[in-house]
């Protein structure tokens, strides 16, 4: 065994992995990346069709982002962000304010998605405490939601896979049954859907609305749940219901932000402004760990007072506002703006969907190929008509993942949902190759 692989297994506890699986599938040690491709130490090439955990927005080793970070590196690598500031952070806010939903004007910096969610929850809680609504202490979320893996973020997540064992440690939250458009319990087609399932949210608000500080959701796309896509109408209804009941709306755009769904933010499809918005992942193009919790003047004002009143938001992270992260994020904004990247992704998204349908649409185990923006997800089922899933113990998705790796495609499914969520500037030729490899891997396992 290669010495690097040997020592990896000796020392490293990889994230979100059963380490015993590494006995039969040892870690692939990546040497370098370029665009949508990764190259391992043995010279093998892989198409990174999942943007390395959804964050690599514009390809690996993007020259413009590289240059921006290198330039910043020779100037200032990090500085305490309390009281001190720097140009890259200020310029970044000047850029972001042009693209975030209208009315979001205050930017709080942190260093990962989960941290930005924790920040949002605390901000919402303290806002109510300081505006005479201290009875509002609870939170609501959608079933199958995912907002990160720290204790607060897990508490407002609903995926047993990540949360179940920790339940005794978590705060109690109200879980509203989420839209499930593929297996719609109301038997509605997407085209004629009136979001009948919103009655679940209405019932929860009627019961708990007055004691709830905020509801947190992933807009339009429940990513970790298996790229479940639901209509903008649901968001509009939720915005209205929150306004009527005084519940704050926290929108987690960590996975959906920066063009992933075809528009800059998923909120833009519904034309709504959340009270608090979380962003991370694509923010720095996947270069540096950075996140933001963005809010409105109204919320900000509840914290703004003489020091002696004790209203300040006493929340911080060492790496808040890290200049290297800001320089990467600034470069990303410049590329998105000048490179017409979203327009490109709209076109390639449609192209990819057509290709996948052509290759796999008729396969007996392909239940649905759903898509939004460039994201395309293939839900594998045992039976297409009944939509009955495979026995989870078979680990069908994982078998296909291994097969695809052999063929040079990094796929990493969510259970039995295979998905494409590549860099927004991926070209059609690479997509062709990826579809071909994906189809071959599926047919190898499922026939
Ligand atoms: C990835 C993700 C998070 C967590 O971000 P981390 O940086 O991994 O902590 C939260 N919410 C959503 C929707 C995500 O996709």
XYZ file of C-alpha atoms and ligand atoms in Angstrom:
462
model
C 0.000 0.000 0.000
C 1.155 3.509 -0.795
C 2.768 5.157 2.242
C 0.442 8.180 2.093
C -2.620 5.954 2.055
C -1.179 3.853 4.845
C -0.585 6.885 7.058
C -3.942 8.378 6.161
C -5.614 5.270 7.532
C -3.301 5.355 10.525
C -4.053 8.957 11.531
C -7.128 10.412 9.892
C -10.743 10.089 10.987
C -12.593 11.187 7.851
C -15.860 13.138 8.068
C -19.216 11.469 7.660
C -17.721 8.029 7.022
C -17.823 4.562 8.467
C -14.052 4.172 8.677
C -14.346 0.412 8.281
C -15.550 1.011 4.706
C -12.055 2.345 3.996
C -10.683 -1.203 4.348
C -12.190 -2.116 0.989
C -12.181 1.386 -0.476
C -9.054 3.160 0.745
C -8.900 6.971 0.549
C -8.057 8.388 -2.853
C -5.222 10.819 -2.336
C -5.715 13.815 -4.599
C -2.618 15.527 -5.909
C -4.115 18.452 -7.783
C -7.254 19.785 -9.423
C -8.078 21.831 -12.494
C -11.554 23.034 -13.441
C -14.009 20.184 -12.969
C -11.244 17.580 -12.793
C -9.314 16.053 -9.911
C -6.098 14.039 -10.297
C -4.871 11.516 -7.772
C -1.268 10.624 -6.904
C -1.398 7.698 -9.339
C -2.333 9.957 -12.222
C -6.001 8.918 -12.355
C -8.489 11.554 -13.446
C -11.907 12.127 -11.858
C -14.730 14.419 -12.885
C -15.829 16.252 -9.743
C -19.548 16.253 -10.501
C -20.495 17.170 -6.906
C -18.309 20.298 -6.594
C -16.457 18.762 -3.651
C -19.348 18.957 -1.202
C -21.244 21.575 -3.218
C -18.824 24.384 -2.502
C -16.504 24.429 -5.501
C -18.519 26.952 -7.510
C -16.165 27.813 -10.362
C -13.807 24.868 -10.724
C -10.648 23.840 -8.944
C -7.582 26.064 -9.085
C -9.373 28.869 -10.838
C -6.648 31.278 -11.959
C -8.511 34.467 -11.061
C -9.370 33.287 -7.554
C -5.837 31.958 -7.073
C -4.398 35.335 -8.023
C -6.751 37.221 -5.709
C -5.908 35.051 -2.706
C -2.158 35.229 -3.426
C -2.332 38.999 -3.629
C -4.213 39.243 -0.330
C -1.802 36.786 1.280
C 1.130 39.137 0.837
C -0.827 41.975 2.411
C -2.792 40.664 5.369
C -3.624 37.046 6.247
C -5.840 37.605 9.286
C -6.840 40.231 11.779
C -9.171 40.364 14.781
C -12.540 41.484 13.419
C -13.852 43.131 16.587
C -13.248 46.849 16.206
C -10.695 46.226 13.440
C -11.668 45.876 9.817
C -10.095 45.639 6.371
C -10.862 46.623 2.799
C -11.637 43.138 1.454
C -14.489 42.615 3.948
C -15.944 46.051 3.286
C -15.734 45.675 -0.475
C -17.327 42.242 -0.240
C -20.376 43.690 1.539
C -20.603 46.436 -1.083
C -20.829 43.706 -3.727
C -23.150 41.333 -1.885
C -25.668 44.006 -1.007
C -26.323 44.392 -4.736
C -27.370 40.754 -5.125
C -28.950 39.568 -1.857
C -32.739 39.846 -1.475
C -33.775 43.480 -1.018
C -33.895 44.601 2.611
C -31.011 42.445 3.854
C -28.397 44.994 4.824
C -26.337 43.785 7.788
C -23.639 41.149 7.404
C -22.346 39.017 10.288
C -19.289 36.920 9.389
C -18.413 33.415 10.519
C -16.414 30.513 9.163
C -18.714 27.630 8.214
C -22.323 26.904 7.395
C -23.280 25.380 10.732
C -21.789 28.367 12.536
C -23.882 30.752 10.442
C -26.999 28.766 11.387
C -26.125 28.867 15.097
C -25.641 32.600 14.702
C -29.053 32.957 13.035
C -30.820 31.024 15.800
C -29.208 33.075 18.556
C -29.896 36.311 16.687
C -33.597 35.448 16.315
C -33.890 34.412 19.944
C -32.194 37.554 21.263
C -34.191 39.792 18.921
C -37.427 38.646 20.520
C -35.990 38.801 24.045
C -35.054 42.441 23.413
C -38.323 43.487 21.802
C -40.646 42.420 24.594
C -41.472 39.013 23.175
C -39.522 36.799 25.538
C -42.200 34.103 25.288
C -40.864 33.367 21.802
C -38.174 30.815 22.565
C -38.916 27.909 20.235
C -37.967 27.065 16.676
C -39.694 25.392 13.782
C -38.179 23.586 10.834
C -39.184 21.271 8.024
C -38.993 17.508 8.248
C -36.024 16.065 6.349
C -34.329 19.453 6.686
C -30.593 19.837 7.067
C -28.791 22.837 8.513
C -25.448 21.503 9.672
C -24.120 19.319 12.422
C -23.382 21.398 15.484
C -25.869 20.940 18.321
C -28.119 23.906 17.534
C -28.062 23.228 13.806
C -28.802 19.542 14.391
C -31.745 20.502 16.595
C -33.397 22.290 13.705
C -32.515 19.492 11.319
C -34.754 16.517 10.865
C -32.588 13.884 9.325
C -32.329 10.888 11.621
C -29.145 9.827 9.874
C -27.308 12.741 11.468
C -29.389 13.539 14.525
C -30.964 10.418 16.001
C -28.251 9.331 18.406
C -27.858 12.864 19.775
C -31.563 13.476 20.455
C -31.102 13.673 24.240
C -28.589 16.495 23.702
C -30.749 18.540 21.346
C -33.240 21.302 22.013
C -36.833 20.505 21.258
C -38.114 21.953 18.013
C -41.323 21.731 16.023
C -40.867 19.726 12.836
C -43.382 20.577 10.138
C -43.964 17.902 7.514
C -42.101 19.102 4.423
C -43.373 19.085 0.855
C -42.562 15.779 -0.804
C -43.308 16.368 -4.453
C -42.092 13.019 -5.792
C -44.288 11.098 -3.380
C -46.937 13.796 -2.974
C -49.495 12.618 -0.389
C -52.088 14.840 -2.087
C -51.412 13.162 -5.405
C -50.846 16.468 -7.196
C -48.735 16.882 -10.282
C -46.080 19.576 -9.954
C -47.782 21.599 -12.728
C -51.126 21.936 -10.938
C -49.864 21.996 -7.374
C -51.360 24.642 -5.094
C -49.112 23.663 -2.178
C -51.936 21.825 -0.436
C -49.280 20.463 1.929
C -48.870 23.973 3.335
C -51.784 23.131 5.637
C -49.199 21.288 7.781
C -47.354 24.549 8.341
C -50.623 26.378 9.035
C -51.579 23.814 11.658
C -48.187 24.096 13.362
C -48.327 27.901 13.353
C -51.855 27.886 14.764
C -50.657 25.758 17.644
C -47.119 27.026 18.291
C -46.876 30.318 16.400
C -47.010 32.537 19.476
C -44.152 30.799 21.254
C -41.930 30.443 18.205
C -38.933 32.695 17.609
C -38.234 31.607 14.049
C -38.768 29.016 11.389
C -35.735 27.854 9.434
C -35.919 26.280 5.990
C -33.832 25.308 2.980
C -35.521 27.262 0.163
C -36.837 25.232 -2.810
C -34.236 22.507 -2.424
C -33.832 20.177 0.528
C -30.327 19.139 -0.414
C -29.182 16.503 2.044
C -32.661 14.968 2.088
C -31.957 13.826 -1.475
C -32.217 16.998 -3.553
C -35.950 17.267 -2.900
C -37.338 20.192 -4.889
C -40.507 22.097 -3.977
C -42.286 25.076 -5.560
C -41.700 28.815 -4.875
C -45.376 29.169 -3.912
C -44.572 27.376 -0.646
C -42.009 30.058 0.179
C -44.425 32.884 -0.584
C -47.072 31.315 1.628
C -44.562 30.841 4.411
C -43.343 34.444 4.202
C -46.939 35.625 4.546
C -47.696 33.309 7.443
C -44.540 34.397 9.275
C -45.503 38.046 8.815
C -48.981 37.410 10.167
C -47.779 35.578 13.257
C -44.588 37.477 14.097
C -42.384 34.460 13.549
C -39.026 35.284 11.941
C -38.122 33.482 8.735
C -34.563 32.155 8.525
C -33.604 31.000 5.062
C -30.614 28.701 4.789
C -29.144 29.428 1.338
C -25.883 27.678 2.181
C -26.380 25.061 -0.544
C -28.687 27.019 -2.858
C -26.928 30.385 -2.949
C -24.823 31.835 -5.769
C -26.600 30.416 -8.780
C -26.978 26.794 -7.772
C -30.713 26.830 -8.495
C -30.399 28.950 -11.638
C -31.035 32.283 -9.949
C -28.578 34.015 -7.623
C -30.565 32.877 -4.585
C -33.468 30.428 -4.362
C -35.477 33.176 -2.610
C -35.408 35.100 -5.883
C -37.813 32.571 -7.444
C -40.414 33.577 -4.859
C -39.444 37.236 -4.672
C -39.268 37.103 -0.887
C -36.848 38.567 1.632
C -36.162 36.476 4.713
C -35.527 38.110 8.078
C -32.238 36.270 8.315
C -30.299 34.517 5.575
C -27.351 32.125 5.911
C -24.769 31.719 3.164
C -21.535 29.767 2.901
C -20.345 26.987 0.539
C -20.202 28.795 -2.850
C -19.416 32.136 -1.182
C -15.652 31.697 -1.576
C -15.938 29.297 -4.506
C -14.986 26.546 -2.083
C -11.585 28.099 -1.412
C -11.755 29.209 2.197
C -14.094 28.340 5.045
C -16.343 31.335 5.334
C -20.019 32.027 6.030
C -22.357 34.897 6.699
C -25.586 35.517 8.548
C -27.306 38.452 6.903
C -30.232 40.364 8.339
C -32.422 43.450 8.166
C -32.260 46.911 9.757
C -35.230 45.987 11.941
C -33.448 43.060 13.599
C -30.151 44.946 13.824
C -31.880 47.867 15.547
C -32.997 45.661 18.446
C -29.343 45.162 19.374
C -28.246 48.774 18.914
C -28.129 50.733 22.170
C -25.829 52.195 24.796
C -23.331 49.628 25.998
C -24.772 49.723 29.515
C -28.103 48.340 28.273
C -26.380 45.012 27.515
C -28.073 44.498 24.171
C -25.037 43.692 22.060
C -24.804 40.442 20.137
C -22.000 38.752 22.065
C -21.214 36.219 19.391
C -17.878 35.701 17.695
C -15.584 33.337 15.872
C -11.812 33.684 15.720
C -11.839 33.576 11.941
C -14.778 35.960 11.438
C -14.118 38.134 8.412
C -10.891 36.351 7.481
C -9.229 38.462 4.753
C -8.178 35.479 2.613
C -11.772 34.262 2.569
C -13.008 37.736 1.691
C -10.521 38.059 -1.163
C -11.639 34.715 -2.589
C -15.298 35.734 -2.245
C -14.621 39.030 -3.989
C -12.985 37.215 -6.888
C -15.980 34.872 -7.107
C -18.351 37.843 -7.317
C -16.277 39.394 -10.079
C -16.327 36.181 -12.114
C -20.073 35.679 -11.614
C -20.712 39.238 -12.715
C -18.354 39.501 -15.669
C -18.401 35.899 -16.885
C -22.179 35.609 -17.272
C -21.841 32.382 -15.323
C -25.497 32.080 -14.311
C -26.676 32.370 -17.892
C -24.180 29.685 -18.891
C -25.357 27.404 -16.081
C -29.002 27.866 -17.088
C -28.191 26.576 -20.548
C -25.950 23.709 -19.455
C -28.518 22.776 -16.799
C -31.126 22.176 -19.477
C -28.586 20.381 -21.635
C -27.608 18.089 -18.751
C -31.230 17.315 -17.927
C -31.989 16.333 -21.523
C -28.881 14.130 -21.641
C -29.742 12.356 -18.403
C -33.316 11.767 -19.490
C -32.140 10.346 -22.763
C -29.631 8.039 -21.082
C -31.615 6.948 -18.034
C -35.193 8.214 -18.218
C -36.556 4.827 -19.236
C -34.487 2.744 -16.832
C -36.755 0.606 -14.681
C -35.089 1.730 -11.446
C -35.023 5.430 -12.209
C -38.052 6.816 -10.374
C -37.517 10.462 -11.197
C -34.878 12.773 -12.632
C -35.570 16.143 -11.041
C -33.702 19.345 -11.663
C -33.314 22.954 -10.715
C -30.578 25.074 -12.225
C -27.608 22.859 -12.955
C -28.540 20.463 -10.157
C -29.952 17.193 -11.477
C -30.904 14.322 -9.182
C -31.737 10.737 -10.070
C -33.878 8.936 -7.516
C -33.363 5.192 -7.731
C -36.229 2.970 -6.633
C -36.890 -0.741 -6.515
C -40.200 -0.297 -8.277
C -40.945 2.592 -10.569
C -44.743 2.381 -10.345
C -45.106 2.078 -6.599
C -42.018 4.302 -6.026
C -40.952 1.746 -3.460
C -37.336 2.371 -2.461
C -34.574 -0.196 -2.428
C -33.849 -1.952 0.831
C -31.426 0.498 2.487
C -29.249 -2.426 3.554
C -28.321 -3.076 -0.074
C -26.522 0.275 -0.192
C -27.357 0.561 -3.881
C -26.176 4.168 -4.123
C -22.884 3.288 -2.488
C -22.287 0.373 -4.892
C -22.843 2.730 -7.820
C -20.570 5.315 -6.215
C -17.712 2.791 -6.091
C -18.331 1.722 -9.662
C -18.368 5.344 -10.845
C -15.087 6.063 -9.050
C -13.478 3.202 -10.979
C -14.658 4.928 -14.132
C -13.307 8.318 -13.108
C -16.463 10.007 -11.840
C -16.838 11.392 -8.312
C -20.567 10.962 -7.656
C -21.140 10.419 -3.875
C -24.913 9.880 -3.698
C -27.325 10.724 -0.896
C -28.625 7.265 -0.062
C -30.093 6.068 -3.347
C -30.326 9.515 -4.875
C -27.499 10.149 -7.342
C -26.986 13.765 -8.221
C -25.015 16.136 -10.375
C -24.129 19.460 -8.760
C -21.012 20.498 -10.651
C -19.143 23.773 -10.927
C -21.350 26.347 -12.679
C -18.837 26.820 -15.490
C -18.546 23.140 -16.416
C -18.629 22.543 -20.192
C -20.956 20.296 -22.191
C -18.178 17.934 -23.216
C -17.375 17.162 -19.596
C -21.077 16.730 -18.839
C -21.345 14.247 -21.725
C -18.497 12.226 -20.260
C -20.020 12.363 -16.781
C -23.447 11.187 -17.981
C -21.819 8.339 -19.879
C -19.846 7.205 -16.838
C -22.860 7.567 -14.556
C -25.033 5.507 -16.888
C -22.366 2.819 -17.186
C -22.002 2.628 -13.379
C -25.778 2.339 -12.890
C -26.083 -0.371 -15.536
C -23.160 -2.266 -14.017
C -25.005 -2.509 -10.691
C -28.660 -2.539 -11.738
C -28.507 -3.824 -15.298
C -23.680 22.217 4.045
C -24.874 22.805 4.637
C -24.854 23.321 5.947
C -23.668 23.201 6.859
O -22.526 23.847 6.421
P -21.104 23.379 7.000
O -20.138 24.354 6.428
O -20.881 21.978 6.485
O -21.183 23.425 8.469
C -26.019 23.910 6.417
N -27.116 24.005 5.647
C -27.160 23.526 4.389
C -28.404 23.688 3.588
C -26.050 22.891 3.848
O -26.118 22.376 2.618
